[in-house]
XYZ file of C-alpha atoms in Angstrom:
519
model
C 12.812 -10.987 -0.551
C 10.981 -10.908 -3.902
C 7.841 -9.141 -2.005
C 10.191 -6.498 -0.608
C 11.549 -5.897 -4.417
C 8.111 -5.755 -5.947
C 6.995 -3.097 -3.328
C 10.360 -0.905 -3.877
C 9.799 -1.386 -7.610
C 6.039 -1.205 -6.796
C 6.602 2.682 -4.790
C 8.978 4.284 -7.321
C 6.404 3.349 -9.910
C 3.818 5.350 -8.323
C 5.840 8.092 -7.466
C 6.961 8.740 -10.702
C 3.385 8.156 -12.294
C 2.294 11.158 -9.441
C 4.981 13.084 -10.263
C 4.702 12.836 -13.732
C 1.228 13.899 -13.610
C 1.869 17.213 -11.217
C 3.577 19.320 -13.860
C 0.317 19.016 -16.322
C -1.589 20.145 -13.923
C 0.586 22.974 -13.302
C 0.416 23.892 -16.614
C -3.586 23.836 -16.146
C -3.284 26.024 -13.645
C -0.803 28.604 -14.431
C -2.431 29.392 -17.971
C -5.071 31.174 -16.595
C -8.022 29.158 -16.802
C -11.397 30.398 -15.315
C -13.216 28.081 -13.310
C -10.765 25.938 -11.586
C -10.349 26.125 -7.884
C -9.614 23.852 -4.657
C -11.894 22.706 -1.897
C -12.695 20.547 0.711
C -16.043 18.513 0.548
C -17.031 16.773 3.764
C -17.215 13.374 3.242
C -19.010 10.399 5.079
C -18.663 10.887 8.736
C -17.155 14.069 7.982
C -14.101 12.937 6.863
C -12.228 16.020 5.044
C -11.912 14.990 1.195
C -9.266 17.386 -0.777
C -11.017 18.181 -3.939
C -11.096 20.635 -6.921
C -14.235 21.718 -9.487
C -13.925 23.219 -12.683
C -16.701 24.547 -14.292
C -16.945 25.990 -17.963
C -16.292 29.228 -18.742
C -19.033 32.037 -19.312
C -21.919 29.563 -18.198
C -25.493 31.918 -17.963
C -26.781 32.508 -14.577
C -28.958 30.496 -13.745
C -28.160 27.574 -16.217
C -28.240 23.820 -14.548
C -25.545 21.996 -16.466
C -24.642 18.033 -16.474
C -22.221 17.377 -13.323
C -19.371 14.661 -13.248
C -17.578 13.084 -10.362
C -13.962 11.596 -10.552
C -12.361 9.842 -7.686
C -9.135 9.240 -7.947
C -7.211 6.400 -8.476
C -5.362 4.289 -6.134
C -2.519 6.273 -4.573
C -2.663 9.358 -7.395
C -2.995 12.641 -5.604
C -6.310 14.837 -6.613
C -4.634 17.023 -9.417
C -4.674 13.674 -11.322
C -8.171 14.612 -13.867
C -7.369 18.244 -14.381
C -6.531 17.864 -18.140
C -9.521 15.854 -18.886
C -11.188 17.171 -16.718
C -10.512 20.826 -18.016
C -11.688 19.156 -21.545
C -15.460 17.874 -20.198
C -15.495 21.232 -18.584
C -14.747 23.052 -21.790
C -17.409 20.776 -23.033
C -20.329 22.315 -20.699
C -19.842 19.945 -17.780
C -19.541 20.860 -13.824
C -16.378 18.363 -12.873
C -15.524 17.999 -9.080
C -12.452 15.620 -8.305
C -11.729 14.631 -5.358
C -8.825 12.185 -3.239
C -10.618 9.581 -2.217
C -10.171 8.844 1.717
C -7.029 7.654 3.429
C -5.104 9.310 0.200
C -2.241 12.119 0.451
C -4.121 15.091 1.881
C -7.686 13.397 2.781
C -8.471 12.719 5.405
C -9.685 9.038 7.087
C -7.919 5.813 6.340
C -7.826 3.725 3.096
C -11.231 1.377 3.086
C -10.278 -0.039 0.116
C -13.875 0.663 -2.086
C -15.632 0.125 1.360
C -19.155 1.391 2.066
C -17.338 4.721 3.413
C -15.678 5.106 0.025
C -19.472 4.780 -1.523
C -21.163 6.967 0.969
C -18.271 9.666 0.307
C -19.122 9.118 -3.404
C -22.908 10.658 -2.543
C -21.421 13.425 -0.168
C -19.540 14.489 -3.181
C -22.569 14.961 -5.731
C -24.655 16.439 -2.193
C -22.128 19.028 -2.089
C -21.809 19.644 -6.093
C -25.474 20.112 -6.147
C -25.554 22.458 -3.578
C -22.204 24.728 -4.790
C -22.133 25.178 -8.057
C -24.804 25.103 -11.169
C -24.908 21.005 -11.250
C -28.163 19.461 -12.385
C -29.421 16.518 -10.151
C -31.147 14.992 -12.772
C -27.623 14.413 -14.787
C -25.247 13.405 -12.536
C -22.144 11.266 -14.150
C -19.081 9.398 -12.559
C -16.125 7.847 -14.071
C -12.275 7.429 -13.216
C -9.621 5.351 -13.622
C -8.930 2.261 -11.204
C -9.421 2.832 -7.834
C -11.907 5.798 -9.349
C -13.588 3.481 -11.866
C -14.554 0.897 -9.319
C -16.002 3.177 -6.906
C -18.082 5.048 -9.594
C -19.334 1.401 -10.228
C -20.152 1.059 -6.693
C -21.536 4.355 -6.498
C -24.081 3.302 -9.283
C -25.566 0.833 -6.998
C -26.286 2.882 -3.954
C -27.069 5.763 -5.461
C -29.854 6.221 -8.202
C -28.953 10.093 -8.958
C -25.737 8.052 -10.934
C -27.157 8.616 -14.819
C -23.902 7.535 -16.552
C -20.891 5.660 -15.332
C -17.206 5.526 -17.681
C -15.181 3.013 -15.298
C -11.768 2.634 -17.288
C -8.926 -0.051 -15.743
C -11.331 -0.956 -13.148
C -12.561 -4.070 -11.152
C -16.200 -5.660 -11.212
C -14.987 -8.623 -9.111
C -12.223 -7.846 -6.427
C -11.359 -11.769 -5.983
C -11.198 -12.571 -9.957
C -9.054 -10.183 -10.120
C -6.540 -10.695 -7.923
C -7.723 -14.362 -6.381
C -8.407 -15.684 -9.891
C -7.794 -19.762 -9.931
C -7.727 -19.692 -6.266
C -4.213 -18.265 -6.514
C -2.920 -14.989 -5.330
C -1.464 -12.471 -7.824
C 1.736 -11.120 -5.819
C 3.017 -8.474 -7.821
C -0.430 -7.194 -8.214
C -1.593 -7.456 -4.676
C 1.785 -5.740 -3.476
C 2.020 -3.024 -5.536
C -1.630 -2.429 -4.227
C -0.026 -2.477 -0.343
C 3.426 -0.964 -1.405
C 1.473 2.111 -3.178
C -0.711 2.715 -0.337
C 1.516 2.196 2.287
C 3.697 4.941 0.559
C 0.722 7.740 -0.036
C -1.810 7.128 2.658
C -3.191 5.463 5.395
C -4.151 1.767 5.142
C -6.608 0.861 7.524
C -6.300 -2.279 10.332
C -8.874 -4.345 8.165
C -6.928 -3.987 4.772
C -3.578 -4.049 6.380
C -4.969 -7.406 8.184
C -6.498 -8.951 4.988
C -3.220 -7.567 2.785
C -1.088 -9.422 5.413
C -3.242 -12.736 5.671
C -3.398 -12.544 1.557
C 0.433 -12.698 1.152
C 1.060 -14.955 3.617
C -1.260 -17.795 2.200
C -2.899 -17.694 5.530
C -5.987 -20.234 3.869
C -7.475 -20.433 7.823
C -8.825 -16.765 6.595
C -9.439 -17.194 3.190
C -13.254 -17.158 3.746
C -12.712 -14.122 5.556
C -10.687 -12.555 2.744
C -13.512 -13.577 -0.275
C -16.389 -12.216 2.061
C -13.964 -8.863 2.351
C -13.637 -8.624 -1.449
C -17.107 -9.672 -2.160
C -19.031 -6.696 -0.472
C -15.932 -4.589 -3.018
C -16.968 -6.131 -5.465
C -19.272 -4.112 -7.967
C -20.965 -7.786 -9.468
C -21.929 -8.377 -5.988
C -24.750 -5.278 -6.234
C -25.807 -6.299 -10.030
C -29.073 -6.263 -9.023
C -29.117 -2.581 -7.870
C -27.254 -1.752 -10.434
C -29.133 -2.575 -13.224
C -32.298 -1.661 -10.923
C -30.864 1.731 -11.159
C -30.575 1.713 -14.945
C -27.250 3.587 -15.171
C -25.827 4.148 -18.514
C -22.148 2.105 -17.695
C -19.016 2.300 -20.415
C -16.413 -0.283 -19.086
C -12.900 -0.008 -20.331
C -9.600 -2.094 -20.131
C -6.520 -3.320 -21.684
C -5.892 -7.038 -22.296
C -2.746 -7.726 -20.466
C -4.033 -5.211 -17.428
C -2.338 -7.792 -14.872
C -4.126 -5.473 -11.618
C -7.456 -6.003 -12.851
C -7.551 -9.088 -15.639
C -10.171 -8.721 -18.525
C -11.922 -11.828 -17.790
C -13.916 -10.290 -14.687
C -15.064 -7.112 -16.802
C -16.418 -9.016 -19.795
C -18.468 -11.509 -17.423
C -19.892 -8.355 -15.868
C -20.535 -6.727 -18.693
C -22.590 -9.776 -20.365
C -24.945 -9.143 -16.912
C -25.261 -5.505 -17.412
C -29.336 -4.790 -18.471
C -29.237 -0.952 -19.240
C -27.159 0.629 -21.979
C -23.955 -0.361 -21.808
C -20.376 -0.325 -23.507
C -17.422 -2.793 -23.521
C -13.901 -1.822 -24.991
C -10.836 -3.568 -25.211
C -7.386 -2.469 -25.591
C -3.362 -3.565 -25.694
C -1.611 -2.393 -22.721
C -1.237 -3.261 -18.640
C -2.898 -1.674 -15.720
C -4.230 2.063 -16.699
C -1.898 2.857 -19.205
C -4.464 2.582 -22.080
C -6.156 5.739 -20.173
C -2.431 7.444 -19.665
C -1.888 9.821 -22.356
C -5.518 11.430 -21.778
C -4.345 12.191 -18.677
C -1.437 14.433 -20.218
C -3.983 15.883 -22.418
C -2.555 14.251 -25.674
C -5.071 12.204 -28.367
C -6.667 8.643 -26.258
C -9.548 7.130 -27.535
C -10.264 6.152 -24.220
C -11.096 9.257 -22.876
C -12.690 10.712 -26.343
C -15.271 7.252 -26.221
C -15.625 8.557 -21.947
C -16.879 12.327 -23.222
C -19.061 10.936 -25.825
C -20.609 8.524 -23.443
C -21.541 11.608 -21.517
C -22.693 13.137 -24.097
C -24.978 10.775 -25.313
C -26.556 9.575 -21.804
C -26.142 13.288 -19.854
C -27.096 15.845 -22.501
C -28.900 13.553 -24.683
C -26.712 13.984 -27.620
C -27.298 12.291 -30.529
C -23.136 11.621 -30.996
C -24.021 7.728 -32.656
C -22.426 6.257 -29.539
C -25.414 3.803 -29.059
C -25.839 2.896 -32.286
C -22.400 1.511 -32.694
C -21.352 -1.929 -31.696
C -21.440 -1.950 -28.354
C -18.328 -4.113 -27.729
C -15.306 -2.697 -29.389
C -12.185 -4.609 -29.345
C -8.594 -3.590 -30.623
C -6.180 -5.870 -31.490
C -2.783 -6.663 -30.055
C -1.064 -7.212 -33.101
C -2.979 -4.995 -35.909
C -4.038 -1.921 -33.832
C -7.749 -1.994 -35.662
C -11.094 -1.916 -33.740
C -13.461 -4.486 -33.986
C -16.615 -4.248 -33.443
C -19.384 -7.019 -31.830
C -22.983 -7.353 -30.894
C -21.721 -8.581 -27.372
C -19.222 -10.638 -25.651
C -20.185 -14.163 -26.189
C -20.367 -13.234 -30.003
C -16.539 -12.690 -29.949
C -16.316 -16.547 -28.792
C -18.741 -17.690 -31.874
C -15.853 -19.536 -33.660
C -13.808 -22.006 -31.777
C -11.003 -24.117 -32.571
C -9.078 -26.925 -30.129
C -6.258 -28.336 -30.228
C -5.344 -31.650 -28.267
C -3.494 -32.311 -25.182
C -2.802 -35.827 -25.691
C -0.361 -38.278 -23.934
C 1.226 -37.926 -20.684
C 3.687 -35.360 -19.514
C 5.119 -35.382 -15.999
C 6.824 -32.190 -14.144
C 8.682 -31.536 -11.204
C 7.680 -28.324 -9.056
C 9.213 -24.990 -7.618
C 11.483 -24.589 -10.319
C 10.554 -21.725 -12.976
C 10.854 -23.608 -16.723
C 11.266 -19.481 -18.122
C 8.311 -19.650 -19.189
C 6.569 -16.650 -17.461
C 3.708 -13.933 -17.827
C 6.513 -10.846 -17.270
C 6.386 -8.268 -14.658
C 3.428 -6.248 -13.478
C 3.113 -2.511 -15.394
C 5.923 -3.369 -17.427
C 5.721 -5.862 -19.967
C 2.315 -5.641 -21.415
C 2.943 -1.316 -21.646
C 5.781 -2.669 -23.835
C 3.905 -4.964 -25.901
C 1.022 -2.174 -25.923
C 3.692 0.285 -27.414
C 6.862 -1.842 -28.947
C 4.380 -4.592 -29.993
C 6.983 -6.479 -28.064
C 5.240 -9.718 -25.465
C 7.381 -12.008 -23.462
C 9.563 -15.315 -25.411
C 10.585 -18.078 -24.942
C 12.770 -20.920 -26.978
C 10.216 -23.655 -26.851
C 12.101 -26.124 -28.005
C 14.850 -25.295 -25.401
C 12.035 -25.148 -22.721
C 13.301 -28.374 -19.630
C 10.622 -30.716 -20.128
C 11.210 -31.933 -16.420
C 10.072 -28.765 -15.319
C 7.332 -27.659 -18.113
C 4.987 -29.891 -20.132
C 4.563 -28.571 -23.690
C 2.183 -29.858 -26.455
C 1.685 -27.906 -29.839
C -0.752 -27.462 -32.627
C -0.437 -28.632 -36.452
C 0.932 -25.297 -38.034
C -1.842 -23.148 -39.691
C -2.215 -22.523 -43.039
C -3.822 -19.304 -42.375
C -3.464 -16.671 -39.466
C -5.495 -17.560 -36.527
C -7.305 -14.515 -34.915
C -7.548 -15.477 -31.323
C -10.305 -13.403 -30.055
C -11.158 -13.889 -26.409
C -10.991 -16.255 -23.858
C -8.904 -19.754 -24.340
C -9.857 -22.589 -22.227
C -7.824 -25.488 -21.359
C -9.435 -28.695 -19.753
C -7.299 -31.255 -18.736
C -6.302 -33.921 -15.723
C -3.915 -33.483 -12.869
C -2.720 -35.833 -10.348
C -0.072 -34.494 -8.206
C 2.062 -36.544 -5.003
C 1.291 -33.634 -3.077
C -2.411 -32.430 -1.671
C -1.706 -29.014 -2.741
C -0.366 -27.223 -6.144
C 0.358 -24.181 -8.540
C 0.381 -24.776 -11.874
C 0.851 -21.559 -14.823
C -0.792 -22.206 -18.632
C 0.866 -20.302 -21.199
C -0.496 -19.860 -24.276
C 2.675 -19.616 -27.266
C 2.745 -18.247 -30.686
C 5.632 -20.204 -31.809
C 7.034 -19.466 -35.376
C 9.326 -21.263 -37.851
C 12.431 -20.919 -35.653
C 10.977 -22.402 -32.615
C 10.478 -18.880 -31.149
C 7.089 -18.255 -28.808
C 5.791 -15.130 -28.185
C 3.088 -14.857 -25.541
C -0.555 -15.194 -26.083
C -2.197 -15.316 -22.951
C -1.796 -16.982 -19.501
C -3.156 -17.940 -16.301
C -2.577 -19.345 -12.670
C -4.825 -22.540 -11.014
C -4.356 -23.432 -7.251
C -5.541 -26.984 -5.572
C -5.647 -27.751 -1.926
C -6.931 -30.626 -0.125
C -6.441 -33.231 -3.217
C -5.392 -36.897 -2.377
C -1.875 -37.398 -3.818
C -1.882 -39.668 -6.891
C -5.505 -39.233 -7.838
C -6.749 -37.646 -11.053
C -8.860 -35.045 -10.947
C -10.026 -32.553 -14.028
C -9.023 -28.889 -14.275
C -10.592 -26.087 -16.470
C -8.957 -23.337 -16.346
C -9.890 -20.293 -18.545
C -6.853 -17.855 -19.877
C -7.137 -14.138 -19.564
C -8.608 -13.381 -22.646
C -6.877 -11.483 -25.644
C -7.016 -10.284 -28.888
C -3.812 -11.679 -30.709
C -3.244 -12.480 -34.671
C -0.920 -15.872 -34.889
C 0.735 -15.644 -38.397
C 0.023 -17.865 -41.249
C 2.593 -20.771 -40.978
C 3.226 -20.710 -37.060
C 1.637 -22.897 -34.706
C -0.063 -22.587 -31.166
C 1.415 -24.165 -28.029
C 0.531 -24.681 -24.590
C 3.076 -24.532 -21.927
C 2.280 -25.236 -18.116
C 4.741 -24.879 -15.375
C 4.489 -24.630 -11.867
C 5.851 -21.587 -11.099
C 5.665 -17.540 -12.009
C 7.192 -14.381 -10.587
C 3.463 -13.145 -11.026
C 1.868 -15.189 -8.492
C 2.874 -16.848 -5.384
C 2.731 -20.801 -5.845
C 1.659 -23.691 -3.535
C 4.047 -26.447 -4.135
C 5.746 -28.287 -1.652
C 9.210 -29.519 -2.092
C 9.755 -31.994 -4.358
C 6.125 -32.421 -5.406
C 5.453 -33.224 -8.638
C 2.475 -33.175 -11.386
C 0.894 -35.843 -13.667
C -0.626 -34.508 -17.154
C -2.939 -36.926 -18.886
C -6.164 -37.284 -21.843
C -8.054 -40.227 -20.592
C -9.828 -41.447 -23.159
C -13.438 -41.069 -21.625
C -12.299 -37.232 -21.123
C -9.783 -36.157 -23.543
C -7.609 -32.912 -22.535
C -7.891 -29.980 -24.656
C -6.949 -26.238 -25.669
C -10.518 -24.160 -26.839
C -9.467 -21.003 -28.747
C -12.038 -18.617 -29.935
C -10.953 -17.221 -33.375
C -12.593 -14.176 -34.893
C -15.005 -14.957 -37.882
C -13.373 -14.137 -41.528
């Protein structure tokens, strides 16, 4: 039942995102502006691939300007780049966007970032070069989502990639949506719900979707090697032996794609490279580009162009190259790299013992998929809870001394503790609280951890890092961890009436690491 609501919920948000996104385009179209017009690009196989180019106005005959390819994101129908795409064309750039395969009017089935989905990628910039005045020796991709993690892949297998902007993407498929061995439900069937409503999903992905939700753990080997080969950390190597200029972008709370997986990725990246944080949920830090109204997102995108397509000396790498902004202030930050932002770390103790029962939600909970962190991202507004009032039978709580000063979590919090359950397998959710004078927490930061195959009663240690943030805990509140064993989010692993064992021995004390931004 609560599948079937989150793919209901999970299609009406998608339609109204596409639909919301058709009468821009309109507007595009019906004011008259040169260069804009509709084809179809044979893709790999010669799979038909809807797509549309705009080129800038009045370019001279003759002239070889920068090109850039935008695949569309997951489920959005190919008139989703024409306003900023219009802009990079205004700019002096050839852009050709096209529906990736399996989507709305393409043709094929969904692969899902497969190696059809990459070879398509090189069709496309085959058939810009040879139709309009593209330059193969500055060839760009980008998108958002589904369109940033093919670009990725794209910058693997093919060398003529110069510059990559991959915003609310994926580096690692199974961190994302695997991440502590436990599957992310509302992410993974939004996913299925979207592209069951605007395209075709293959056998394989309907087969590893289905296996996924199910907890069918006979193919989880299957599923891991299926996400791997998606995954753009899997071809680092070529990557970085292709020396692509790649600008990564996301929002903390993005509960599709989790920060976590970009930053690692990033941190492996060799060639010039850009990391940028933001509040919000799944692609709706990129959202108001798309409408053509101010986004930083897409203004840092151009300039990365700029600077590693037409050589333009914008400042872009000269800047910190990992630029965070804060949930609660709205300010950028700026840092050498990523394990810089972890330079200053604080813990706090999980001390004593704390017993809880399982398959019973405490309240404590990360919110719902899309919604809550666009609300926090806007209304400045994260999930609560009444600690105080949280059922200790069903949610062990311990809290911090309360700060003199405010605490600038920066990062990713780490908790290290030990379990024993009375059952060989387990869920278990860490919450992260900002809990102020009246008891109240507001949501930091969470994360899920699976166990199978444990022997019921014995200890065993868990470390379990939290999807890292940027939050500012006032002077005079304190920090508490919550952990329950179950989450709307994710789908849990507890059999009836098990029930988990929190304890600090004293040869390995349990512990909350938070990184807090230097003063």
């Amino acid at each position: 039942m609560r599948t079937s609501l989150v793919l209901a919920v999970s299609a009406a948000l998608v339609a109204g995102t596409a639909l919301g996104t058709a009468p821009a385009a309109q507007a595009v179209e019906t004011a008259g502006s040169p260069g804009i017009r509709f084809v179809d690009i044979a893709g790999e196989g010669g799979t038909v691939l809807k797509a549309n180019v705009i080129a800038p106005a009045g370019a001279a005959p003759g002239a070889r300007l920068p090109l850039i390819v935008l695949p569309t994101s997951w489920a959005m129908p190919q008139i989703e780049y024409l306003v900023p795409a219009r802009k990079l064309a205004d700019a002096g750039y050839v852009v050709v966007s096209y529906n990736s395969r399996g989507f709305w009017q393409s043709g094929g089935e969904i692969e899902t970032a497969g190696p059809k989905d990459v070879a398509d990628a090189s069709k496309v910039i085959d058939w810009a070069l040879a139709n309009t005045a593209a330059d193969p020796d500055r060839v760009g991709m980008g998108g958002v989502s589904y369109g940033a993690g093919i670009s990725l892949l794209a910058a693997a297998h093919d060398p003529r990639v110069k510059a990559v902007a991959a915003l609310s993407g994926w580096a690692d498929l199974i961190e994302s949506i695997y991440s502590g061995r436990t599957q992310h439900l509302q992410a993974a069937a939004l996913l299925g719900g979207a592209g069951a409503l605007t395209g075709r999903p293959g056998p394989e992905l309907k087969e590893v979707l289905g296996d996924f939700l199910s907890s069918n753990l006979a193919k989880e080997e299957d599923m891991i090697a299926w996400g791997r080969k998606r995954s753009p950390v899997t071809h680092l190597d070529r990557i970085n032996a292709n020396g692509a200029a790649i600008m990564l972008g996301n929002a903390w709370g993005d509960t599709i794609f989790p920060p976590n997986q970009y930053a690692s990725f990033y941190e492996k990246l060799t060639g010039p490279k850009r990391l940028e944080f933001r509040p919000g949920d799944h692609a709706t830090a990129e959202l108001t580009g798309l409408f053509g109204l101010p986004n930083d997102t897409w203004a840092n995108a151009q300039r990365w162009f700029d600077r590693y397509l037409k050589g333009a000396d914008n400042g872009i790498d000269r800047e910190q190259p990992v630029q965070l902004k804060s949930r609660s202030t709205g300010g950028y930050e700026g840092y050498p790299d990523w394990k810089s932002v972890h330079a200053n770390q604080r813990e706090f103790d999980l001390g004593g013992t704390q017993r809880v029962w399982a398959n019973v939600d405490s309240g404590a909970n990360g919110g719902v998929t899309l919604l809550t962190n666009a609300l926090d991202q806007f209304l400045r507004t994260p999930p609560v809870v009444s600690v105080p009032l949280l059922p200790r039978a069903f949610a062990g709580v311990w809290q911090s001394e309360r700060y003199d000063a405010p605490q600038r979590v920066r990062g990713t919090v780490k908790v290290h503790t030990t379990v024993a359950s009375t059952k060989e397998s387990g869920t278990l959710v860490a919450y992260l609280y900002d809990v102020g004078p009246l008891g109240v927490g507001k949501l930091v930061t969470n994360a899920p951890y699976t166990f199978h195959g444990k022997a019921p009663g014995q200890p065993f240690g868990v470390d379990l890092e939290l999807f890292s943030t940027a939050y500012d805990v006032p002077a005079g509140h304190r920090l508490a961890l919550v952990v329950d064993t179950v989450d709307p989010l994710y789908i849990e692993h507890n059999p009836t009436g098990a029930q988990l064992t929190f304890s600090s021995p004293a040869a390995d004390p349990s512990y909350v690491s938070v990184p807090l931004r230097k003063e």
